[in-house]
Amino acid sequence: DTAVSQTPKYLVTQMGNDKSIKCEQNLGHDTMYWYKQDSKKFLKIMFSYNNKELIINETVPNRFSPKSPDKAHLNLHINSLELGDSAVYFCASSPRPTIGQYFGPGTRLTVT
Amino acid sequence: QKEVEQDPGPLSVPEGAIVSLNCTYSNSAFQYFMWYRQYSRKGPELLMYTYSSGNKEDGRFTAQVDKSSKYISLFIRDSQPSDSATYLCAMDRDDKIIFGKGTRLHILP
């Protein structure tokens, strides 16, 4: 019955590797997001998709590439991981842009 | 000046007290004002949102917006230990949400 789910929950990897995080929502929402929460707990939007179309692409390195195969899924692929990528990544969804966002449990990424 | 300012705390209050959490903002373009609660190692959870100036009440929670002062507040009545969490204010513009840094709240039993 999980509304927004993410896999994996924890990800430990070495610098230079490529990794993916998956997100799925079963709420029927049209809009999905990726957020990054750093060690100081600051939550910042990275990407937003509405009906599979990219609508927000913040100043994020090109190594980060989102992909939305359908309205219920939004994945995040990260190439050439760096130490500074260590953070918690949250997926979220909402019926329309901005309002009423439901967050997933987060993926804790540690780059060593 | 940051768009959204929020005191990180921590804020410690005894159980049963009224808690007041606040944010200030600088951008008049913000339309919706939200409060999220985040427990340790969990995702943020939307508590309330308001569109205009004034008060909105939901159970023990009251959200207040003063657009003329660019100031929003969340009040928690009869605070409980289970209210201990980080509270983030958030505001929207241009289809994206800008979050405050969050205030850590501890309710002491």
mmCIF file with all atom_site columns, C-alpha atoms in Angstrom:
data_model
loop_
_atom_site.group_PDB
_atom_site.id
_atom_site.type_symbol
_atom_site.label_atom_id
_atom_site.label_alt_id
_atom_site.label_comp_id
_atom_site.label_asym_id
_atom_site.label_entity_id
_atom_site.label_seq_id
_atom_site.pdbx_PDB_ins_code
_atom_site.Cartn_x
_atom_site.Cartn_y
_atom_site.Cartn_z
_atom_site.occupancy
_atom_site.B_iso_or_equiv
_atom_site.pdbx_formal_charge
_atom_site.auth_seq_id
_atom_site.auth_comp_id
_atom_site.auth_asym_id
_atom_site.auth_atom_id
_atom_site.pdbx_PDB_model_num
ATOM 1   C CA . ASP A 1 1   ? 0.000  0.000  0.000   1.00 0.00 ? 1   ASP A CA 1
ATOM 2   C CA . THR A 1 2   ? 3.036  2.267  -0.120  1.00 0.00 ? 2   THR A CA 1
ATOM 3   C CA . ALA A 1 3   ? 2.133  5.465  -1.949  1.00 0.00 ? 3   ALA A CA 1
ATOM 4   C CA . VAL A 1 4   ? 5.609  6.456  -3.123  1.00 0.00 ? 4   VAL A CA 1
ATOM 5   C CA . SER A 1 5   ? 8.310  3.825  -3.028  1.00 0.00 ? 5   SER A CA 1
ATOM 6   C CA . GLN A 1 6   ? 12.007 4.048  -3.805  1.00 0.00 ? 6   GLN A CA 1
ATOM 7   C CA . THR A 1 7   ? 14.680 1.446  -4.345  1.00 0.00 ? 7   THR A CA 1
ATOM 8   C CA . PRO A 1 8   ? 17.211 0.935  -3.023  1.00 0.00 ? 8   PRO A CA 1
ATOM 9   C CA . LYS A 1 9   ? 16.849 2.408  0.440   1.00 0.00 ? 9   LYS A CA 1
ATOM 10  C CA . TYR A 1 10  ? 20.607 2.465  0.970   1.00 0.00 ? 10  TYR A CA 1
ATOM 11  C CA . LEU A 1 11  ? 23.333 2.667  -1.626  1.00 0.00 ? 11  LEU A CA 1
ATOM 12  C CA . VAL A 1 12  ? 27.043 2.578  -0.851  1.00 0.00 ? 12  VAL A CA 1
ATOM 13  C CA . THR A 1 13  ? 29.364 2.846  -3.810  1.00 0.00 ? 13  THR A CA 1
ATOM 14  C CA . GLN A 1 14  ? 32.790 4.058  -4.846  1.00 0.00 ? 14  GLN A CA 1
ATOM 15  C CA . MET A 1 15  ? 33.729 7.223  -6.672  1.00 0.00 ? 15  MET A CA 1
ATOM 16  C CA . GLY A 1 16  ? 33.488 6.927  -10.426 1.00 0.00 ? 16  GLY A CA 1
ATOM 17  C CA . ASN A 1 17  ? 30.747 4.315  -10.444 1.00 0.00 ? 17  ASN A CA 1
ATOM 18  C CA . ASP A 1 18  ? 27.365 4.702  -12.164 1.00 0.00 ? 18  ASP A CA 1
ATOM 19  C CA . LYS A 1 19  ? 24.196 3.989  -10.193 1.00 0.00 ? 19  LYS A CA 1
ATOM 20  C CA . SER A 1 20  ? 20.434 4.251  -10.562 1.00 0.00 ? 20  SER A CA 1
ATOM 21  C CA . ILE A 1 21  ? 17.623 4.927  -8.109  1.00 0.00 ? 21  ILE A CA 1
ATOM 22  C CA . LYS A 1 22  ? 14.072 3.922  -8.943  1.00 0.00 ? 22  LYS A CA 1
ATOM 23  C CA . CYS A 1 23  ? 10.817 5.520  -7.859  1.00 0.00 ? 23  CYS A CA 1
ATOM 24  C CA . GLU A 1 24  ? 7.227  4.402  -8.256  1.00 0.00 ? 24  GLU A CA 1
ATOM 25  C CA . GLN A 1 25  ? 3.961  5.992  -7.126  1.00 0.00 ? 25  GLN A CA 1
ATOM 26  C CA . ASN A 1 26  ? 0.544  4.321  -7.024  1.00 0.00 ? 26  ASN A CA 1
ATOM 27  C CA . LEU A 1 27  ? -1.444 7.496  -6.320  1.00 0.00 ? 27  LEU A CA 1
ATOM 28  C CA . GLY A 1 28  ? -2.334 8.268  -9.907  1.00 0.00 ? 28  GLY A CA 1
ATOM 29  C CA . HIS A 1 29  ? -0.492 11.586 -9.721  1.00 0.00 ? 29  HIS A CA 1
ATOM 30  C CA . ASP A 1 30  ? 0.633  13.421 -12.838 1.00 0.00 ? 30  ASP A CA 1
ATOM 31  C CA . THR A 1 31  ? 3.719  15.100 -11.391 1.00 0.00 ? 31  THR A CA 1
ATOM 32  C CA . MET A 1 32  ? 6.850  13.505 -9.960  1.00 0.00 ? 32  MET A CA 1
ATOM 33  C CA . TYR A 1 33  ? 10.022 14.984 -8.514  1.00 0.00 ? 33  TYR A CA 1
ATOM 34  C CA . TRP A 1 34  ? 13.540 14.252 -7.380  1.00 0.00 ? 34  TRP A CA 1
ATOM 35  C CA . TYR A 1 35  ? 14.926 16.135 -4.379  1.00 0.00 ? 35  TYR A CA 1
ATOM 36  C CA . LYS A 1 36  ? 18.349 16.070 -2.751  1.00 0.00 ? 36  LYS A CA 1
ATOM 37  C CA . GLN A 1 37  ? 18.733 16.520 1.004   1.00 0.00 ? 37  GLN A CA 1
ATOM 38  C CA . ASP A 1 38  ? 22.280 17.210 2.059   1.00 0.00 ? 38  ASP A CA 1
ATOM 39  C CA . SER A 1 39  ? 23.999 16.566 5.385   1.00 0.00 ? 39  SER A CA 1
ATOM 40  C CA . LYS A 1 40  ? 22.654 19.842 6.743   1.00 0.00 ? 40  LYS A CA 1
ATOM 41  C CA . LYS A 1 41  ? 19.135 18.635 5.954   1.00 0.00 ? 41  LYS A CA 1
ATOM 42  C CA . PHE A 1 42  ? 18.592 21.247 3.252   1.00 0.00 ? 42  PHE A CA 1
ATOM 43  C CA . LEU A 1 43  ? 16.022 19.913 0.783   1.00 0.00 ? 43  LEU A CA 1
ATOM 44  C CA . LYS A 1 44  ? 16.443 21.102 -2.779  1.00 0.00 ? 44  LYS A CA 1
ATOM 45  C CA . ILE A 1 45  ? 14.549 20.209 -5.935  1.00 0.00 ? 45  ILE A CA 1
ATOM 46  C CA . MET A 1 46  ? 16.523 18.636 -8.775  1.00 0.00 ? 46  MET A CA 1
ATOM 47  C CA . PHE A 1 47  ? 13.959 17.633 -11.395 1.00 0.00 ? 47  PHE A CA 1
ATOM 48  C CA . SER A 1 48  ? 10.241 17.593 -11.944 1.00 0.00 ? 48  SER A CA 1
ATOM 49  C CA . TYR A 1 49  ? 8.170  15.721 -14.519 1.00 0.00 ? 49  TYR A CA 1
ATOM 50  C CA . ASN A 1 50  ? 4.540  16.368 -15.387 1.00 0.00 ? 50  ASN A CA 1
ATOM 51  C CA . ASN A 1 51  ? 2.858  13.687 -17.494 1.00 0.00 ? 51  ASN A CA 1
ATOM 52  C CA . LYS A 1 52  ? 6.273  12.279 -18.390 1.00 0.00 ? 52  LYS A CA 1
ATOM 53  C CA . GLU A 1 53  ? 7.489  15.680 -19.574 1.00 0.00 ? 53  GLU A CA 1
ATOM 54  C CA . LEU A 1 54  ? 10.419 17.399 -17.884 1.00 0.00 ? 54  LEU A CA 1
ATOM 55  C CA . ILE A 1 55  ? 9.215  20.725 -16.464 1.00 0.00 ? 55  ILE A CA 1
ATOM 56  C CA . ILE A 1 56  ? 11.917 21.576 -13.943 1.00 0.00 ? 56  ILE A CA 1
ATOM 57  C CA . ASN A 1 57  ? 15.607 20.989 -14.417 1.00 0.00 ? 57  ASN A CA 1
ATOM 58  C CA . GLU A 1 58  ? 17.528 22.800 -11.718 1.00 0.00 ? 58  GLU A CA 1
ATOM 59  C CA . THR A 1 59  ? 21.228 23.530 -11.851 1.00 0.00 ? 59  THR A CA 1
ATOM 60  C CA . VAL A 1 60  ? 22.300 19.931 -11.526 1.00 0.00 ? 60  VAL A CA 1
ATOM 61  C CA . PRO A 1 61  ? 25.447 18.386 -13.068 1.00 0.00 ? 61  PRO A CA 1
ATOM 62  C CA . ASN A 1 62  ? 24.908 16.583 -16.350 1.00 0.00 ? 62  ASN A CA 1
ATOM 63  C CA . ARG A 1 63  ? 25.971 13.399 -14.587 1.00 0.00 ? 63  ARG A CA 1
ATOM 64  C CA . PHE A 1 64  ? 22.433 13.258 -13.214 1.00 0.00 ? 64  PHE A CA 1
ATOM 65  C CA . SER A 1 65  ? 19.828 12.105 -15.710 1.00 0.00 ? 65  SER A CA 1
ATOM 66  C CA . PRO A 1 66  ? 16.193 11.490 -14.849 1.00 0.00 ? 66  PRO A CA 1
ATOM 67  C CA . LYS A 1 67  ? 13.966 9.233  -16.875 1.00 0.00 ? 67  LYS A CA 1
ATOM 68  C CA . SER A 1 68  ? 10.197 8.810  -16.728 1.00 0.00 ? 68  SER A CA 1
ATOM 69  C CA . PRO A 1 69  ? 9.060  5.700  -18.626 1.00 0.00 ? 69  PRO A CA 1
ATOM 70  C CA . ASP A 1 70  ? 5.451  6.355  -17.588 1.00 0.00 ? 70  ASP A CA 1
ATOM 71  C CA . LYS A 1 71  ? 3.482  8.592  -15.234 1.00 0.00 ? 71  LYS A CA 1
ATOM 72  C CA . ALA A 1 72  ? 3.937  6.232  -12.301 1.00 0.00 ? 72  ALA A CA 1
ATOM 73  C CA . HIS A 1 73  ? 7.717  5.925  -12.510 1.00 0.00 ? 73  HIS A CA 1
ATOM 74  C CA . LEU A 1 74  ? 10.621 8.325  -12.305 1.00 0.00 ? 74  LEU A CA 1
ATOM 75  C CA . ASN A 1 75  ? 14.151 6.998  -12.177 1.00 0.00 ? 75  ASN A CA 1
ATOM 76  C CA . LEU A 1 76  ? 17.405 8.798  -11.528 1.00 0.00 ? 76  LEU A CA 1
ATOM 77  C CA . HIS A 1 77  ? 20.680 7.704  -13.074 1.00 0.00 ? 77  HIS A CA 1
ATOM 78  C CA . ILE A 1 78  ? 23.955 9.116  -11.829 1.00 0.00 ? 78  ILE A CA 1
ATOM 79  C CA . ASN A 1 79  ? 27.189 8.751  -13.780 1.00 0.00 ? 79  ASN A CA 1
ATOM 80  C CA . SER A 1 80  ? 30.726 9.048  -12.436 1.00 0.00 ? 80  SER A CA 1
ATOM 81  C CA . LEU A 1 81  ? 29.699 9.414  -8.809  1.00 0.00 ? 81  LEU A CA 1
ATOM 82  C CA . GLU A 1 82  ? 31.600 11.936 -6.696  1.00 0.00 ? 82  GLU A CA 1
ATOM 83  C CA . LEU A 1 83  ? 32.028 12.293 -2.936  1.00 0.00 ? 83  LEU A CA 1
ATOM 84  C CA . GLY A 1 84  ? 29.796 15.371 -2.974  1.00 0.00 ? 84  GLY A CA 1
ATOM 85  C CA . ASP A 1 85  ? 26.908 13.302 -4.313  1.00 0.00 ? 85  ASP A CA 1
ATOM 86  C CA . SER A 1 86  ? 26.543 11.663 -0.906  1.00 0.00 ? 86  SER A CA 1
ATOM 87  C CA . ALA A 1 87  ? 23.103 12.680 0.356   1.00 0.00 ? 87  ALA A CA 1
ATOM 88  C CA . VAL A 1 88  ? 19.570 11.422 0.763   1.00 0.00 ? 88  VAL A CA 1
ATOM 89  C CA . TYR A 1 89  ? 17.586 11.501 -2.469  1.00 0.00 ? 89  TYR A CA 1
ATOM 90  C CA . PHE A 1 90  ? 13.821 11.772 -2.188  1.00 0.00 ? 90  PHE A CA 1
ATOM 91  C CA . CYS A 1 91  ? 11.256 11.063 -4.824  1.00 0.00 ? 91  CYS A CA 1
ATOM 92  C CA . ALA A 1 92  ? 7.863  12.776 -4.528  1.00 0.00 ? 92  ALA A CA 1
ATOM 93  C CA . SER A 1 93  ? 4.623  12.999 -6.448  1.00 0.00 ? 93  SER A CA 1
ATOM 94  C CA . SER A 1 94  ? 1.624  15.327 -6.526  1.00 0.00 ? 94  SER A CA 1
ATOM 95  C CA . PRO A 1 95  ? -1.644 15.659 -8.467  1.00 0.00 ? 95  PRO A CA 1
ATOM 96  C CA . ARG A 1 96  ? -0.321 18.811 -10.123 1.00 0.00 ? 96  ARG A CA 1
ATOM 97  C CA . PRO A 1 97  ? 2.897  20.848 -9.915  1.00 0.00 ? 97  PRO A CA 1
ATOM 98  C CA . THR A 1 98  ? 3.915  21.930 -6.393  1.00 0.00 ? 98  THR A CA 1
ATOM 99  C CA . ILE A 1 99  ? 0.866  21.371 -4.205  1.00 0.00 ? 99  ILE A CA 1
ATOM 100 C CA . GLY A 1 100 ? 0.168  18.280 -2.142  1.00 0.00 ? 100 GLY A CA 1
ATOM 101 C CA . GLN A 1 101 ? 3.445  16.437 -2.584  1.00 0.00 ? 101 GLN A CA 1
ATOM 102 C CA . TYR A 1 102 ? 3.834  12.962 -1.166  1.00 0.00 ? 102 TYR A CA 1
ATOM 103 C CA . PHE A 1 103 ? 7.416  11.966 -0.471  1.00 0.00 ? 103 PHE A CA 1
ATOM 104 C CA . GLY A 1 104 ? 9.021  8.564  -0.669  1.00 0.00 ? 104 GLY A CA 1
ATOM 105 C CA . PRO A 1 105 ? 11.156 7.165  2.161   1.00 0.00 ? 105 PRO A CA 1
ATOM 106 C CA . GLY A 1 106 ? 14.411 8.333  0.583   1.00 0.00 ? 106 GLY A CA 1
ATOM 107 C CA . THR A 1 107 ? 17.540 6.668  -0.746  1.00 0.00 ? 107 THR A CA 1
ATOM 108 C CA . ARG A 1 108 ? 20.631 7.246  1.362   1.00 0.00 ? 108 ARG A CA 1
ATOM 109 C CA . LEU A 1 109 ? 23.573 7.409  -1.044  1.00 0.00 ? 109 LEU A CA 1
ATOM 110 C CA . THR A 1 110 ? 27.098 7.184  0.313   1.00 0.00 ? 110 THR A CA 1
ATOM 111 C CA . VAL A 1 111 ? 30.002 7.617  -2.066  1.00 0.00 ? 111 VAL A CA 1
ATOM 112 C CA . THR A 1 112 ? 33.380 6.457  -0.748  1.00 0.00 ? 112 THR A CA 1
ATOM 113 C CA . GLN B 2 1   ? 19.213 37.270 1.295   1.00 0.00 ? 1   GLN B CA 1
ATOM 114 C CA . LYS B 2 2   ? 17.834 33.731 1.013   1.00 0.00 ? 2   LYS B CA 1
ATOM 115 C CA . GLU B 2 3   ? 14.333 33.417 -0.402  1.00 0.00 ? 3   GLU B CA 1
ATOM 116 C CA . VAL B 2 4   ? 13.104 31.475 2.624   1.00 0.00 ? 4   VAL B CA 1
ATOM 117 C CA . GLU B 2 5   ? 14.607 31.824 6.093   1.00 0.00 ? 5   GLU B CA 1
ATOM 118 C CA . GLN B 2 6   ? 13.916 29.440 8.950   1.00 0.00 ? 6   GLN B CA 1
ATOM 119 C CA . ASP B 2 7   ? 15.633 29.154 12.312  1.00 0.00 ? 7   ASP B CA 1
ATOM 120 C CA . PRO B 2 8   ? 17.163 25.653 12.504  1.00 0.00 ? 8   PRO B CA 1
ATOM 121 C CA . GLY B 2 9   ? 16.727 25.379 16.270  1.00 0.00 ? 9   GLY B CA 1
ATOM 122 C CA . PRO B 2 10  ? 16.739 23.045 18.070  1.00 0.00 ? 10  PRO B CA 1
ATOM 123 C CA . LEU B 2 11  ? 13.657 24.179 19.910  1.00 0.00 ? 11  LEU B CA 1
ATOM 124 C CA . SER B 2 12  ? 12.860 22.329 23.139  1.00 0.00 ? 12  SER B CA 1
ATOM 125 C CA . VAL B 2 13  ? 9.524  22.772 24.870  1.00 0.00 ? 13  VAL B CA 1
ATOM 126 C CA . PRO B 2 14  ? 7.725  20.835 27.619  1.00 0.00 ? 14  PRO B CA 1
ATOM 127 C CA . GLU B 2 15  ? 4.856  18.529 26.739  1.00 0.00 ? 15  GLU B CA 1
ATOM 128 C CA . GLY B 2 16  ? 1.524  20.328 26.606  1.00 0.00 ? 16  GLY B CA 1
ATOM 129 C CA . ALA B 2 17  ? 3.012  23.694 25.651  1.00 0.00 ? 17  ALA B CA 1
ATOM 130 C CA . ILE B 2 18  ? 2.033  25.699 22.580  1.00 0.00 ? 18  ILE B CA 1
ATOM 131 C CA . VAL B 2 19  ? 4.751  25.613 19.951  1.00 0.00 ? 19  VAL B CA 1
ATOM 132 C CA . SER B 2 20  ? 5.336  28.438 17.503  1.00 0.00 ? 20  SER B CA 1
ATOM 133 C CA . LEU B 2 21  ? 7.411  27.799 14.375  1.00 0.00 ? 21  LEU B CA 1
ATOM 134 C CA . ASN B 2 22  ? 8.142  30.580 11.916  1.00 0.00 ? 22  ASN B CA 1
ATOM 135 C CA . CYS B 2 23  ? 9.549  31.408 8.518   1.00 0.00 ? 23  CYS B CA 1
ATOM 136 C CA . THR B 2 24  ? 10.205 34.633 6.695   1.00 0.00 ? 24  THR B CA 1
ATOM 137 C CA . TYR B 2 25  ? 10.490 35.057 2.967   1.00 0.00 ? 25  TYR B CA 1
ATOM 138 C CA . SER B 2 26  ? 11.602 37.689 0.519   1.00 0.00 ? 26  SER B CA 1
ATOM 139 C CA . ASN B 2 27  ? 9.835  36.850 -2.760  1.00 0.00 ? 27  ASN B CA 1
ATOM 140 C CA . SER B 2 28  ? 6.365  38.344 -3.210  1.00 0.00 ? 28  SER B CA 1
ATOM 141 C CA . ALA B 2 29  ? 5.712  35.845 -6.026  1.00 0.00 ? 29  ALA B CA 1
ATOM 142 C CA . PHE B 2 30  ? 5.122  32.995 -3.581  1.00 0.00 ? 30  PHE B CA 1
ATOM 143 C CA . GLN B 2 31  ? 1.497  31.890 -3.693  1.00 0.00 ? 31  GLN B CA 1
ATOM 144 C CA . TYR B 2 32  ? 1.097  28.713 -1.639  1.00 0.00 ? 32  TYR B CA 1
ATOM 145 C CA . PHE B 2 33  ? 2.622  28.299 1.801   1.00 0.00 ? 33  PHE B CA 1
ATOM 146 C CA . MET B 2 34  ? 3.164  24.839 3.202   1.00 0.00 ? 34  MET B CA 1
ATOM 147 C CA . TRP B 2 35  ? 4.367  23.110 6.325   1.00 0.00 ? 35  TRP B CA 1
ATOM 148 C CA . TYR B 2 36  ? 5.994  19.698 6.256   1.00 0.00 ? 36  TYR B CA 1
ATOM 149 C CA . ARG B 2 37  ? 6.987  17.452 9.138   1.00 0.00 ? 37  ARG B CA 1
ATOM 150 C CA . GLN B 2 38  ? 9.981  15.165 8.812   1.00 0.00 ? 38  GLN B CA 1
ATOM 151 C CA . TYR B 2 39  ? 10.809 12.462 11.305  1.00 0.00 ? 39  TYR B CA 1
ATOM 152 C CA . SER B 2 40  ? 14.380 11.228 11.515  1.00 0.00 ? 40  SER B CA 1
ATOM 153 C CA . ARG B 2 41  ? 15.317 9.059  8.523   1.00 0.00 ? 41  ARG B CA 1
ATOM 154 C CA . LYS B 2 42  ? 11.890 9.508  6.899   1.00 0.00 ? 42  LYS B CA 1
ATOM 155 C CA . GLY B 2 43  ? 10.546 11.525 4.022   1.00 0.00 ? 43  GLY B CA 1
ATOM 156 C CA . PRO B 2 44  ? 8.814  14.878 4.618   1.00 0.00 ? 44  PRO B CA 1
ATOM 157 C CA . GLU B 2 45  ? 5.067  14.706 5.210   1.00 0.00 ? 45  GLU B CA 1
ATOM 158 C CA . LEU B 2 46  ? 2.746  17.533 4.205   1.00 0.00 ? 46  LEU B CA 1
ATOM 159 C CA . LEU B 2 47  ? 0.888  18.884 7.234   1.00 0.00 ? 47  LEU B CA 1
ATOM 160 C CA . MET B 2 48  ? -0.963 21.887 5.855   1.00 0.00 ? 48  MET B CA 1
ATOM 161 C CA . TYR B 2 49  ? -0.977 24.428 3.100   1.00 0.00 ? 49  TYR B CA 1
ATOM 162 C CA . THR B 2 50  ? -2.584 27.825 2.696   1.00 0.00 ? 50  THR B CA 1
ATOM 163 C CA . TYR B 2 51  ? -3.075 30.082 -0.272  1.00 0.00 ? 51  TYR B CA 1
ATOM 164 C CA . SER B 2 52  ? -3.772 33.510 1.153   1.00 0.00 ? 52  SER B CA 1
ATOM 165 C CA . SER B 2 53  ? -3.155 35.544 4.256   1.00 0.00 ? 53  SER B CA 1
ATOM 166 C CA . GLY B 2 54  ? -5.024 34.424 7.348   1.00 0.00 ? 54  GLY B CA 1
ATOM 167 C CA . ASN B 2 55  ? -5.327 31.342 9.499   1.00 0.00 ? 55  ASN B CA 1
ATOM 168 C CA . LYS B 2 56  ? -6.046 27.722 8.718   1.00 0.00 ? 56  LYS B CA 1
ATOM 169 C CA . GLU B 2 57  ? -6.708 25.185 11.431  1.00 0.00 ? 57  GLU B CA 1
ATOM 170 C CA . ASP B 2 58  ? -6.439 21.389 11.374  1.00 0.00 ? 58  ASP B CA 1
ATOM 171 C CA . GLY B 2 59  ? -6.770 19.684 14.725  1.00 0.00 ? 59  GLY B CA 1
ATOM 172 C CA . ARG B 2 60  ? -3.960 20.832 16.992  1.00 0.00 ? 60  ARG B CA 1
ATOM 173 C CA . PHE B 2 61  ? -2.210 22.627 14.127  1.00 0.00 ? 61  PHE B CA 1
ATOM 174 C CA . THR B 2 62  ? -2.815 26.197 12.964  1.00 0.00 ? 62  THR B CA 1
ATOM 175 C CA . ALA B 2 63  ? -1.043 27.752 10.003  1.00 0.00 ? 63  ALA B CA 1
ATOM 176 C CA . GLN B 2 64  ? -0.880 31.502 9.751   1.00 0.00 ? 64  GLN B CA 1
ATOM 177 C CA . VAL B 2 65  ? 0.214  33.619 6.795   1.00 0.00 ? 65  VAL B CA 1
ATOM 178 C CA . ASP B 2 66  ? 0.918  37.338 6.864   1.00 0.00 ? 66  ASP B CA 1
ATOM 179 C CA . LYS B 2 67  ? 1.760  38.354 3.306   1.00 0.00 ? 67  LYS B CA 1
ATOM 180 C CA . SER B 2 68  ? 2.228  42.014 4.202   1.00 0.00 ? 68  SER B CA 1
ATOM 181 C CA . SER B 2 69  ? 5.053  41.061 6.572   1.00 0.00 ? 69  SER B CA 1
ATOM 182 C CA . LYS B 2 70  ? 6.229  38.076 4.480   1.00 0.00 ? 70  LYS B CA 1
ATOM 183 C CA . TYR B 2 71  ? 5.949  35.915 7.573   1.00 0.00 ? 71  TYR B CA 1
ATOM 184 C CA . ILE B 2 72  ? 4.352  32.522 8.137   1.00 0.00 ? 72  ILE B CA 1
ATOM 185 C CA . SER B 2 73  ? 3.818  30.544 11.317  1.00 0.00 ? 73  SER B CA 1
ATOM 186 C CA . LEU B 2 74  ? 2.779  27.096 12.438  1.00 0.00 ? 74  LEU B CA 1
ATOM 187 C CA . PHE B 2 75  ? 1.295  26.711 15.894  1.00 0.00 ? 75  PHE B CA 1
ATOM 188 C CA . ILE B 2 76  ? 1.012  23.359 17.623  1.00 0.00 ? 76  ILE B CA 1
ATOM 189 C CA . ARG B 2 77  ? -1.343 23.208 20.602  1.00 0.00 ? 77  ARG B CA 1
ATOM 190 C CA . ASP B 2 78  ? -1.088 20.654 23.390  1.00 0.00 ? 78  ASP B CA 1
ATOM 191 C CA . SER B 2 79  ? 2.259  19.479 22.081  1.00 0.00 ? 79  SER B CA 1
ATOM 192 C CA . GLN B 2 80  ? 3.077  15.794 22.417  1.00 0.00 ? 80  GLN B CA 1
ATOM 193 C CA . PRO B 2 81  ? 6.395  13.899 22.428  1.00 0.00 ? 81  PRO B CA 1
ATOM 194 C CA . SER B 2 82  ? 5.291  12.423 19.084  1.00 0.00 ? 82  SER B CA 1
ATOM 195 C CA . ASP B 2 83  ? 5.449  15.946 17.629  1.00 0.00 ? 83  ASP B CA 1
ATOM 196 C CA . SER B 2 84  ? 9.244  15.834 17.993  1.00 0.00 ? 84  SER B CA 1
ATOM 197 C CA . ALA B 2 85  ? 10.511 16.150 14.439  1.00 0.00 ? 85  ALA B CA 1
ATOM 198 C CA . THR B 2 86  ? 11.935 18.652 11.990  1.00 0.00 ? 86  THR B CA 1
ATOM 199 C CA . TYR B 2 87  ? 9.373  21.082 10.582  1.00 0.00 ? 87  TYR B CA 1
ATOM 200 C CA . LEU B 2 88  ? 10.016 22.581 7.169   1.00 0.00 ? 88  LEU B CA 1
ATOM 201 C CA . CYS B 2 89  ? 8.205  25.525 5.730   1.00 0.00 ? 89  CYS B CA 1
ATOM 202 C CA . ALA B 2 90  ? 7.877  25.621 1.966   1.00 0.00 ? 90  ALA B CA 1
ATOM 203 C CA . MET B 2 91  ? 6.581  28.025 -0.638  1.00 0.00 ? 91  MET B CA 1
ATOM 204 C CA . ASP B 2 92  ? 5.901  27.692 -4.325  1.00 0.00 ? 92  ASP B CA 1
ATOM 205 C CA . ARG B 2 93  ? 6.795  29.788 -7.335  1.00 0.00 ? 93  ARG B CA 1
ATOM 206 C CA . ASP B 2 94  ? 7.235  28.918 -10.995 1.00 0.00 ? 94  ASP B CA 1
ATOM 207 C CA . ASP B 2 95  ? 5.979  25.373 -10.434 1.00 0.00 ? 95  ASP B CA 1
ATOM 208 C CA . LYS B 2 96  ? 8.619  24.530 -7.866  1.00 0.00 ? 96  LYS B CA 1
ATOM 209 C CA . ILE B 2 97  ? 8.763  24.489 -4.123  1.00 0.00 ? 97  ILE B CA 1
ATOM 210 C CA . ILE B 2 98  ? 11.425 26.318 -2.153  1.00 0.00 ? 98  ILE B CA 1
ATOM 211 C CA . PHE B 2 99  ? 12.002 24.795 1.267   1.00 0.00 ? 99  PHE B CA 1
ATOM 212 C CA . GLY B 2 100 ? 13.277 26.398 4.430   1.00 0.00 ? 100 GLY B CA 1
ATOM 213 C CA . LYS B 2 101 ? 16.101 24.606 6.179   1.00 0.00 ? 101 LYS B CA 1
ATOM 214 C CA . GLY B 2 102 ? 13.772 23.214 8.819   1.00 0.00 ? 102 GLY B CA 1
ATOM 215 C CA . THR B 2 103 ? 13.447 23.691 12.597  1.00 0.00 ? 103 THR B CA 1
ATOM 216 C CA . ARG B 2 104 ? 14.234 20.745 14.843  1.00 0.00 ? 104 ARG B CA 1
ATOM 217 C CA . LEU B 2 105 ? 11.610 20.484 17.558  1.00 0.00 ? 105 LEU B CA 1
ATOM 218 C CA . HIS B 2 106 ? 11.947 18.455 20.765  1.00 0.00 ? 106 HIS B CA 1
ATOM 219 C CA . ILE B 2 107 ? 8.927  17.983 23.014  1.00 0.00 ? 107 ILE B CA 1
ATOM 220 C CA . LEU B 2 108 ? 10.116 17.070 26.485  1.00 0.00 ? 108 LEU B CA 1
ATOM 221 C CA . PRO B 2 109 ? 7.900  14.558 28.379  1.00 0.00 ? 109 PRO B CA 1
#
